[in-house]
PDB file of C-alpha atoms in Angstrom:
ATOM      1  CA  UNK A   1      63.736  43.225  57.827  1.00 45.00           C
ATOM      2  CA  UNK A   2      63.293  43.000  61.734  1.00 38.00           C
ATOM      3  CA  UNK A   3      64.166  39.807  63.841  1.00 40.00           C
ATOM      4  CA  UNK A   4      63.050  39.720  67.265  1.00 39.00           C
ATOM      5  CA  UNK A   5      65.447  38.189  69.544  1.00 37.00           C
ATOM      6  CA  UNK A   6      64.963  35.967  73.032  1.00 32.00           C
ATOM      7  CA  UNK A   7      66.361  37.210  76.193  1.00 31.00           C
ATOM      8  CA  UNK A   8      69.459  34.662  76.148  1.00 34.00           C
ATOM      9  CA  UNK A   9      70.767  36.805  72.789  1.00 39.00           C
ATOM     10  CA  UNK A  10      72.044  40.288  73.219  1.00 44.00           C
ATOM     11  CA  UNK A  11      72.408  43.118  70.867  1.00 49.00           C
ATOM     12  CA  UNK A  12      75.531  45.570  70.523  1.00 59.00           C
ATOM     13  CA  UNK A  13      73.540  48.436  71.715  1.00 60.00           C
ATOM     14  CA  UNK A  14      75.354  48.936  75.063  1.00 55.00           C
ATOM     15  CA  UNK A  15      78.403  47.861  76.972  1.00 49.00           C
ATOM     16  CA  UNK A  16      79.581  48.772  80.298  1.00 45.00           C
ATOM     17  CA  UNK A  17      82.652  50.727  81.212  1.00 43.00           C
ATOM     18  CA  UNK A  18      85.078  48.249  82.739  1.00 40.00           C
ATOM     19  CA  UNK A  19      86.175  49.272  86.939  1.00 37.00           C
ATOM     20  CA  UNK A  20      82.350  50.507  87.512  1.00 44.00           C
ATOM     21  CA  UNK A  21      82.972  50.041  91.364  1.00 42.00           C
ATOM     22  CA  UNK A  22      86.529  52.533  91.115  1.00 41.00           C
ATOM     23  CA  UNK A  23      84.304  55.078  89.247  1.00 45.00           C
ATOM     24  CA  UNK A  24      81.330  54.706  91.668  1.00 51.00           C
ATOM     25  CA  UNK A  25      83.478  55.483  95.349  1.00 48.00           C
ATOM     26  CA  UNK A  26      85.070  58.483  93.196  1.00 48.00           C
ATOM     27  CA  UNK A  27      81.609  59.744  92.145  1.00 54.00           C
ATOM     28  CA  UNK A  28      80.601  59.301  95.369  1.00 53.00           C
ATOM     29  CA  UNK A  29      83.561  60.989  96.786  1.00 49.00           C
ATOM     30  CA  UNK A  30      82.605  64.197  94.459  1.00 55.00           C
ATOM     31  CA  UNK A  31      78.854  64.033  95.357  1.00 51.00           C
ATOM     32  CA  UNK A  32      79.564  64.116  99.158  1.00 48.00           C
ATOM     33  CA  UNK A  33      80.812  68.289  98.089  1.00 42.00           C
ATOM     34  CA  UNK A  34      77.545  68.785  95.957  1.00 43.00           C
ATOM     35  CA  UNK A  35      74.837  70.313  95.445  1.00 40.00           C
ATOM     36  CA  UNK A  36      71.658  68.956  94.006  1.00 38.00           C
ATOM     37  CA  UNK A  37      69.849  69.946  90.574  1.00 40.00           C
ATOM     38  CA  UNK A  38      68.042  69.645  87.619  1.00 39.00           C
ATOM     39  CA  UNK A  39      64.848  67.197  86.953  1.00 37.00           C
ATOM     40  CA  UNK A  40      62.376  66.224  84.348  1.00 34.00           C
ATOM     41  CA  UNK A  41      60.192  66.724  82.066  1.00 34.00           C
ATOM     42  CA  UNK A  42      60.437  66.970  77.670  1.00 32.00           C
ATOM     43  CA  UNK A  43      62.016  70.748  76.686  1.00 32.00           C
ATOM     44  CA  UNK A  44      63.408  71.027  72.643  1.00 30.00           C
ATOM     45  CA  UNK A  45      65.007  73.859  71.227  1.00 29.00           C
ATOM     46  CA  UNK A  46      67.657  74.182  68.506  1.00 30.00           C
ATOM     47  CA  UNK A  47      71.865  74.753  68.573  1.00 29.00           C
ATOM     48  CA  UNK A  48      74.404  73.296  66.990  1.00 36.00           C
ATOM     49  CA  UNK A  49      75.763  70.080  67.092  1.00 37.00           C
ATOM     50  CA  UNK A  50      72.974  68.225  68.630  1.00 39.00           C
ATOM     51  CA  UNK A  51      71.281  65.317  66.364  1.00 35.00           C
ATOM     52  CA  UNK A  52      67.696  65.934  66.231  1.00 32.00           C
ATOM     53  CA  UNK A  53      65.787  64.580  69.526  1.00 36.00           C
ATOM     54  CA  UNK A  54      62.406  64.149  68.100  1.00 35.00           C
ATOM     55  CA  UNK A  55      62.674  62.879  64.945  1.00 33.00           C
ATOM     56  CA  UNK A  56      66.434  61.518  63.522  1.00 36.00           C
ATOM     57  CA  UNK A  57      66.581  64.332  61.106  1.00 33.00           C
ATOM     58  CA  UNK A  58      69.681  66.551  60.222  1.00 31.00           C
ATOM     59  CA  UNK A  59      68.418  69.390  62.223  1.00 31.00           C
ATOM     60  CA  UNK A  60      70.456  70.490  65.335  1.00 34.00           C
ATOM     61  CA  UNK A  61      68.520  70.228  68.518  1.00 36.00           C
ATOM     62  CA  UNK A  62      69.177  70.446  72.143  1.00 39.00           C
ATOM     63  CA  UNK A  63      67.500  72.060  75.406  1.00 39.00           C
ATOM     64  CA  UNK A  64      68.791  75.465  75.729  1.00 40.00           C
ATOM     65  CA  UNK A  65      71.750  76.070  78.329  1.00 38.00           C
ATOM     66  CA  UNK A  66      71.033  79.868  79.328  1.00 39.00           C
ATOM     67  CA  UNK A  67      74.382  80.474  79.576  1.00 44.00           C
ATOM     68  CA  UNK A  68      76.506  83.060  77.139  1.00 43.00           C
ATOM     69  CA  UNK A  69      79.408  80.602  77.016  1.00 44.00           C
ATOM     70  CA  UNK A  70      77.342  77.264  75.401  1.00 44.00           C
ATOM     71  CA  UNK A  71      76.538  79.896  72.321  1.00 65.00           C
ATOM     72  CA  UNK A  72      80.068  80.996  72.062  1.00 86.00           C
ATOM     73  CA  UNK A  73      81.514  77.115  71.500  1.00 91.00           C
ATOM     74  CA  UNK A  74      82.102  75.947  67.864  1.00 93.00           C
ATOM     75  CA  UNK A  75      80.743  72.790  67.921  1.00 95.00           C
ATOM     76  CA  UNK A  76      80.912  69.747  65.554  1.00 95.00           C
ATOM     77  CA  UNK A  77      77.389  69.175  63.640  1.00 95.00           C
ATOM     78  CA  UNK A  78      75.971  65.248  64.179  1.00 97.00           C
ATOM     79  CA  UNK A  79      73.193  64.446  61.678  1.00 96.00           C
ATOM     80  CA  UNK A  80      71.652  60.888  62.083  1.00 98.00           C
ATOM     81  CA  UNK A  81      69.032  59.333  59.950  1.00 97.00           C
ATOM     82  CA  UNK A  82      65.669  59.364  59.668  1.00 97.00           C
ATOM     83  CA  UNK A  83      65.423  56.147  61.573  1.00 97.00           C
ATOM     84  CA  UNK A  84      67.025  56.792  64.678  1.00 98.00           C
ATOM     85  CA  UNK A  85      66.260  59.415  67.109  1.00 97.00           C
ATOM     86  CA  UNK A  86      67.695  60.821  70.925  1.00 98.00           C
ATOM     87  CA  UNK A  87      64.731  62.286  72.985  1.00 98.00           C
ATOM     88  CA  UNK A  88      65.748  63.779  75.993  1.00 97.00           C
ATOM     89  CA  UNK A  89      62.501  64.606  78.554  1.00 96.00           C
ATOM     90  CA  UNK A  90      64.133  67.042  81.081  1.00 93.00           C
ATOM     91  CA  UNK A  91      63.690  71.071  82.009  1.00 92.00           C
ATOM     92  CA  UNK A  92      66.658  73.625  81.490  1.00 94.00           C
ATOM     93  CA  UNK A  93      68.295  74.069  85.340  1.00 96.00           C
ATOM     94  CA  UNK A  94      68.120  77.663  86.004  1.00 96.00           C
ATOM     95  CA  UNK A  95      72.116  77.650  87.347  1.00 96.00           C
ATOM     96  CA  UNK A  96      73.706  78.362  84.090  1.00 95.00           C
ATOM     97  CA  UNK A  97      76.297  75.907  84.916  1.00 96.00           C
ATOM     98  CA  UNK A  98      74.021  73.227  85.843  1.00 97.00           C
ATOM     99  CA  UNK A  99      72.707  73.800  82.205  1.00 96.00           C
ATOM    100  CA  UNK A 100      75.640  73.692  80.078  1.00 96.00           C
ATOM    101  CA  UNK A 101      76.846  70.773  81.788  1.00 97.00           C
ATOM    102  CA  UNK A 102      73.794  69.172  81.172  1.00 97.00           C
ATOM    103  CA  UNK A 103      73.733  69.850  77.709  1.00 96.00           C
ATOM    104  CA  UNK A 104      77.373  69.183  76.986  1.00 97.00           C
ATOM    105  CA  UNK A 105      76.695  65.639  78.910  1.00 98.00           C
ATOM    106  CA  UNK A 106      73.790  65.056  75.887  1.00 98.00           C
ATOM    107  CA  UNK A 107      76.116  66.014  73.375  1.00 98.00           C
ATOM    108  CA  UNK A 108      78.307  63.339  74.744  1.00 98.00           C
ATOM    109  CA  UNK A 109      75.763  60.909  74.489  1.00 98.00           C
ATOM    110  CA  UNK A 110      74.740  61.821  70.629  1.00 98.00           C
ATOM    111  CA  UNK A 111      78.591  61.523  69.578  1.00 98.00           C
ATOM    112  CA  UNK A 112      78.486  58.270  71.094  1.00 98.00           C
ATOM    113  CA  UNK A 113      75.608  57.105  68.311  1.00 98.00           C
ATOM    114  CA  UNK A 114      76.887  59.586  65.960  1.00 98.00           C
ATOM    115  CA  UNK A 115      80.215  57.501  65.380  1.00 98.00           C
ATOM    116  CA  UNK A 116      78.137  54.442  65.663  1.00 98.00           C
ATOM    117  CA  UNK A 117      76.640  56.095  62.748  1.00 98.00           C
ATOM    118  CA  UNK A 118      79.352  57.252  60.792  1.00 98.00           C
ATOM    119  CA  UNK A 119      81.085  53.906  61.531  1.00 98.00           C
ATOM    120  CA  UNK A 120      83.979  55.875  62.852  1.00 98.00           C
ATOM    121  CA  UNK A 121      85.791  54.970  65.684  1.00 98.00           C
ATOM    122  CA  UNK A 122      88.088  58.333  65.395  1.00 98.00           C
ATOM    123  CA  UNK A 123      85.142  60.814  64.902  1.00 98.00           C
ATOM    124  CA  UNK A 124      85.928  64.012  65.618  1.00 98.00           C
ATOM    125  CA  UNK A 125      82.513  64.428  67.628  1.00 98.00           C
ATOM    126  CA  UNK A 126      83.277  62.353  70.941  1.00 98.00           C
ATOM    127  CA  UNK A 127      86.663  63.568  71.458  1.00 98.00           C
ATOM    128  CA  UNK A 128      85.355  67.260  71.224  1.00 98.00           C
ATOM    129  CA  UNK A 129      82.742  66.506  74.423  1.00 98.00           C
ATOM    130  CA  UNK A 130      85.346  64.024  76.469  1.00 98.00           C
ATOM    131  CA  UNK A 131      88.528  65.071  78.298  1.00 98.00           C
ATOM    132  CA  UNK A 132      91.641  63.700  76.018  1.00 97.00           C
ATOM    133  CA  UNK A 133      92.965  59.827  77.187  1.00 97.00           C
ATOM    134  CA  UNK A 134      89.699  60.392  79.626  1.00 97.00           C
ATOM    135  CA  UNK A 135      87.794  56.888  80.906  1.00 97.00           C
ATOM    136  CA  UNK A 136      84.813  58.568  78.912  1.00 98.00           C
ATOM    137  CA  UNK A 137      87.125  58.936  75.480  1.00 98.00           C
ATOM    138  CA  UNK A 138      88.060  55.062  75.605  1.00 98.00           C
ATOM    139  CA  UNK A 139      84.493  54.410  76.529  1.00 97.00           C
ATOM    140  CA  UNK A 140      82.562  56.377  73.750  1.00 98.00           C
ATOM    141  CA  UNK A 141      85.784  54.657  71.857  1.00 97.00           C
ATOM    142  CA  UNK A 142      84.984  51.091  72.534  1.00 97.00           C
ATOM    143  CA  UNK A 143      81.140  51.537  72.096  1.00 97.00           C
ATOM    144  CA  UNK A 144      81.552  52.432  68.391  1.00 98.00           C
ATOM    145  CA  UNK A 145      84.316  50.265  67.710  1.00 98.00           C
ATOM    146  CA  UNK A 146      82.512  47.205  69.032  1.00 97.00           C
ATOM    147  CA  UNK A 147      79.405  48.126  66.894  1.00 97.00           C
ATOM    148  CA  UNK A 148      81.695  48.579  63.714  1.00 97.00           C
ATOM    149  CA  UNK A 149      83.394  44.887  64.390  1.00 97.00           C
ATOM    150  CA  UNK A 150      80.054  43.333  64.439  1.00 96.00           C
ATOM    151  CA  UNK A 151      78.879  45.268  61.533  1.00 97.00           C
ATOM    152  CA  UNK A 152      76.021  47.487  63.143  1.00 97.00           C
ATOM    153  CA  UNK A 153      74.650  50.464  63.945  1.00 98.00           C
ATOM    154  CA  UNK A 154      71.968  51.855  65.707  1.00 97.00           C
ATOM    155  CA  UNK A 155      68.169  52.253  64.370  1.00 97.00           C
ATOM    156  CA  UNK A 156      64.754  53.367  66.901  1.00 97.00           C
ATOM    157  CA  UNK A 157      64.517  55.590  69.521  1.00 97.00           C
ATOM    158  CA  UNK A 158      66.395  55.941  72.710  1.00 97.00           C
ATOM    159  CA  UNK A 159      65.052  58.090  75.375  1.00 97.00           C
ATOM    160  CA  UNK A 160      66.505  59.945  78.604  1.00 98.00           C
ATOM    161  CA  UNK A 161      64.790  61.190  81.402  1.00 97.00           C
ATOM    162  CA  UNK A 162      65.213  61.799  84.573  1.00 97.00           C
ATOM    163  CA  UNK A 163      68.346  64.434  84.706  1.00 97.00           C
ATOM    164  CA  UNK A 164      70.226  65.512  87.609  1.00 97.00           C
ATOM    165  CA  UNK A 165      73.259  67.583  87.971  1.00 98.00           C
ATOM    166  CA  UNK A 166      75.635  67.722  91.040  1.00 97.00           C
ATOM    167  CA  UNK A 167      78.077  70.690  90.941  1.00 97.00           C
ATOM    168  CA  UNK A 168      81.330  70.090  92.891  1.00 96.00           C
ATOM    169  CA  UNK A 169      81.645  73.340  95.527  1.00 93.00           C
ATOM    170  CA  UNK A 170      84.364  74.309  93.421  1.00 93.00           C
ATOM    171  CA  UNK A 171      82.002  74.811  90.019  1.00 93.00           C
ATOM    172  CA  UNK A 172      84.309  72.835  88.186  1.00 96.00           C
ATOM    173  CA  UNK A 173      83.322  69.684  88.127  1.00 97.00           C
ATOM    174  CA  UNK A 174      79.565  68.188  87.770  1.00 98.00           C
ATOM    175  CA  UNK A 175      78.091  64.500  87.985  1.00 98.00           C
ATOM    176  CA  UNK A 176      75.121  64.800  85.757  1.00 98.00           C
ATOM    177  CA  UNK A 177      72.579  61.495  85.668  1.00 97.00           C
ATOM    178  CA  UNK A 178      70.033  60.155  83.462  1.00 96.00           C
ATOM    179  CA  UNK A 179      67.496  57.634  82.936  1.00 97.00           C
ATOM    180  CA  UNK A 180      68.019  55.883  79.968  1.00 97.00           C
ATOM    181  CA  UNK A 181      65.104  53.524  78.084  1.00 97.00           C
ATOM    182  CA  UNK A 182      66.596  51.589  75.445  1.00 96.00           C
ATOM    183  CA  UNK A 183      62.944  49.641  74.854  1.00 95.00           C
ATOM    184  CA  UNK A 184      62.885  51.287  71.585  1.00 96.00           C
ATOM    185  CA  UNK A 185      66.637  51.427  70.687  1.00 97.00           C
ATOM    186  CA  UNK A 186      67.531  48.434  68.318  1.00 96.00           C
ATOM    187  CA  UNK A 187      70.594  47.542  66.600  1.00 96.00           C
ATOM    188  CA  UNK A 188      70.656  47.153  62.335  1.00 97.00           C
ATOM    189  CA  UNK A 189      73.089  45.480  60.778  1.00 97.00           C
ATOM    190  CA  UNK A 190      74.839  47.224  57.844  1.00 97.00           C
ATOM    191  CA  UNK A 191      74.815  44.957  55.314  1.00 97.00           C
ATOM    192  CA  UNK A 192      71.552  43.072  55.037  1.00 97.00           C
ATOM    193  CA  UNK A 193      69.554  46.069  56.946  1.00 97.00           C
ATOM    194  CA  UNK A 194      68.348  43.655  59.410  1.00 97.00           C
ATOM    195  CA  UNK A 195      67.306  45.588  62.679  1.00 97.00           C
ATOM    196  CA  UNK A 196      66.882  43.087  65.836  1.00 94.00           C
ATOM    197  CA  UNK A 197      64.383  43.624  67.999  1.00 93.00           C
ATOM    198  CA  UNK A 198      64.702  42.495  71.197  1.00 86.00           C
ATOM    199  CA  UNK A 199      62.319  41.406  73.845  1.00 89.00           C
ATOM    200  CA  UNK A 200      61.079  44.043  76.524  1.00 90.00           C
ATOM    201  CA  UNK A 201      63.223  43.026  79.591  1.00 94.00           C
ATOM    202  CA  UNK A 202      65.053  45.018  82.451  1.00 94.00           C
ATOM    203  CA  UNK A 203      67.904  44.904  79.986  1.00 94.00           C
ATOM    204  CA  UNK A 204      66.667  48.060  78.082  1.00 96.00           C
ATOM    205  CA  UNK A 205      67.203  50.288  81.429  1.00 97.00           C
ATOM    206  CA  UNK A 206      70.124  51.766  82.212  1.00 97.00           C
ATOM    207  CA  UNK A 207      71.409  54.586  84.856  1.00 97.00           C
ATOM    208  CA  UNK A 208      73.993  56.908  82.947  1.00 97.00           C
ATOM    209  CA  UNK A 209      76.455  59.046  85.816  1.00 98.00           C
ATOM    210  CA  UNK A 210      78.810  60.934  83.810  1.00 98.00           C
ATOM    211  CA  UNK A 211      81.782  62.913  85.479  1.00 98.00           C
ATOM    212  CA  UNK A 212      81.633  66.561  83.656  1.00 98.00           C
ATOM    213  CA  UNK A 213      84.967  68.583  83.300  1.00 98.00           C
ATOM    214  CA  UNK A 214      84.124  72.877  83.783  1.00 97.00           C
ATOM    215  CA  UNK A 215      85.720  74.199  80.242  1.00 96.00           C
ATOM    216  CA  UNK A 216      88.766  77.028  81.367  1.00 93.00           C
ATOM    217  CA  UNK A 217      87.278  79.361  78.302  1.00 91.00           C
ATOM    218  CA  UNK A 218      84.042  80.435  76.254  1.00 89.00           C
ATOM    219  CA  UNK A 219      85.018  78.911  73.348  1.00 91.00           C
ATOM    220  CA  UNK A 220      85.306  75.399  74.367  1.00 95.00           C
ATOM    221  CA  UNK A 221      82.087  72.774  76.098  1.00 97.00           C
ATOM    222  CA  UNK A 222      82.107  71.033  78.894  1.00 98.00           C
ATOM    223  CA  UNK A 223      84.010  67.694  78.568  1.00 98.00           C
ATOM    224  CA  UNK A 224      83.104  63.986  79.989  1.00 98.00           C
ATOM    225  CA  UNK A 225      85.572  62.560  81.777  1.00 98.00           C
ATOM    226  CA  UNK A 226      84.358  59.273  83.402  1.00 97.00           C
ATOM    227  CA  UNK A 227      81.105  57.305  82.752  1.00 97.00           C
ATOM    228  CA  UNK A 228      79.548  54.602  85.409  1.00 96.00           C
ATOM    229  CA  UNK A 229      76.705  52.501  83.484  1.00 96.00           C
ATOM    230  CA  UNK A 230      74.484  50.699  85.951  1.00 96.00           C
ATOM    231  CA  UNK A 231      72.854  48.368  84.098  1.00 95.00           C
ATOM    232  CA  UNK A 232      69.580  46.175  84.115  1.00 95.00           C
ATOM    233  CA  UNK A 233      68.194  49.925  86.003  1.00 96.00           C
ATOM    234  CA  UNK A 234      64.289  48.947  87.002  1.00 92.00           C
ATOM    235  CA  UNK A 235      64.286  52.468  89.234  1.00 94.00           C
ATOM    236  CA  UNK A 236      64.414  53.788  85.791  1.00 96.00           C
ATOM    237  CA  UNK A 237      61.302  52.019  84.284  1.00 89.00           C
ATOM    238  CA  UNK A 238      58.330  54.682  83.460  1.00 70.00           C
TER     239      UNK A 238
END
């Protein structure tokens, strides 16, 4: 059963990070020392822990790193069903860096929806890809939560494009950025299976920056550590 809904009603798809303007003069601060990378265009291929991009299965899929170290990380496996899919339209950066923090920021987005998912507000998934007590932990945190007090989860297909990555001159730090369209992202509630479709409206853009944290050893990702959500994003529009 789908209900569409009028611009004046909202959805629990997405919620800002409260102190957006402290997080944007820090990410600022760390882009003044950076270098520029990565950009777009659609690139699959399979590892672990990755929900499936193109079609919601249980298959494990993410763009390949190139780098040893992503291969050598244990990572949780996320699963989501068959009516719900990530697609991610971006090329591997050749800096292996560049690429695993990239792909570790992705992860960090599928946990988010994974515990959405899984109704879990302590899944094990989003604390494994955010720095512990981090701004990102509370935020992937209070996304779920919110979406398991108003009884929902998440049902269509959200889409990122537009990927950048920023390495600090240090290499351990990285500000990677993405378009998100949420046009075809809908929320479904639990009980009755209702899914409510909203309207098309600048609403369904949003401009992800996510502060990534360099891991000290192979066997660990990198880690979010802050999140800025600029919402209502038109640059991001196709």
């Amino acid at each position: 059963m789908t209900e569409l809904m009028s611009h004046g009603e909202s959805t629990v798809k997405r919620r800002s990070m409260p102190a957006a303007a402290a997080f944007a003069a820090a990410t600022a601060l760390l882009l003044t020392a950076c270098g520029s990378g990565g950009d777009s265009s659609k690139a699959d291929a399979e590892i672990k822990g990755a929900g499936s991009e193109a079609s919601g299965s249980a298959s494990a899929s993410a763009s390949p790193s190139g780098s040893a170290a992503v291969d050598a990380v244990d990572r949780p496996t996320m699963s989501f069903p068959s009516d719900f899919s990530m697609v991610f339209d971006r090329t591997t950066p050749s800096d292996p860096d560049k690429a695993a923090a990239l792909t570790d920021a992705e992860n960090f987005l599928r946990a988010v929806n994974y515990g959405i998912v899984q109704q879990d507000a302590e899944a094990a998934a989003y604390k494994f890809y955010t720095e512990p007590l981090s701004a990102a932990q509370k935020y992937a945190k209070s996304q779920i939560q919110q979406n398991i007090d108003d009884g929902y989860t998440v049902t269509g297909v959200q889409r990122y494009s537009r990927a950048t990555v920023d390495m600090a001159d240090a290499g351990d730090r990285a500000v990677v950025s993405f378009c998100d369209d949420d046009s075809k992202f809908y929320s479904k509630e639990i009980k009755s299976k209702k899914v409510h479709i909203s309207e098309p409206s600048s609403r369904d853009y949003n401009l992800f920056e996510i502060v990534m944290i360099a891991p000290k050893d192979a066997q660990r990702p990198w880690t979010a550590d802050r999140v800025q959500v600029q919402e209502e994003a038109t640059q991001c529009k196709a």
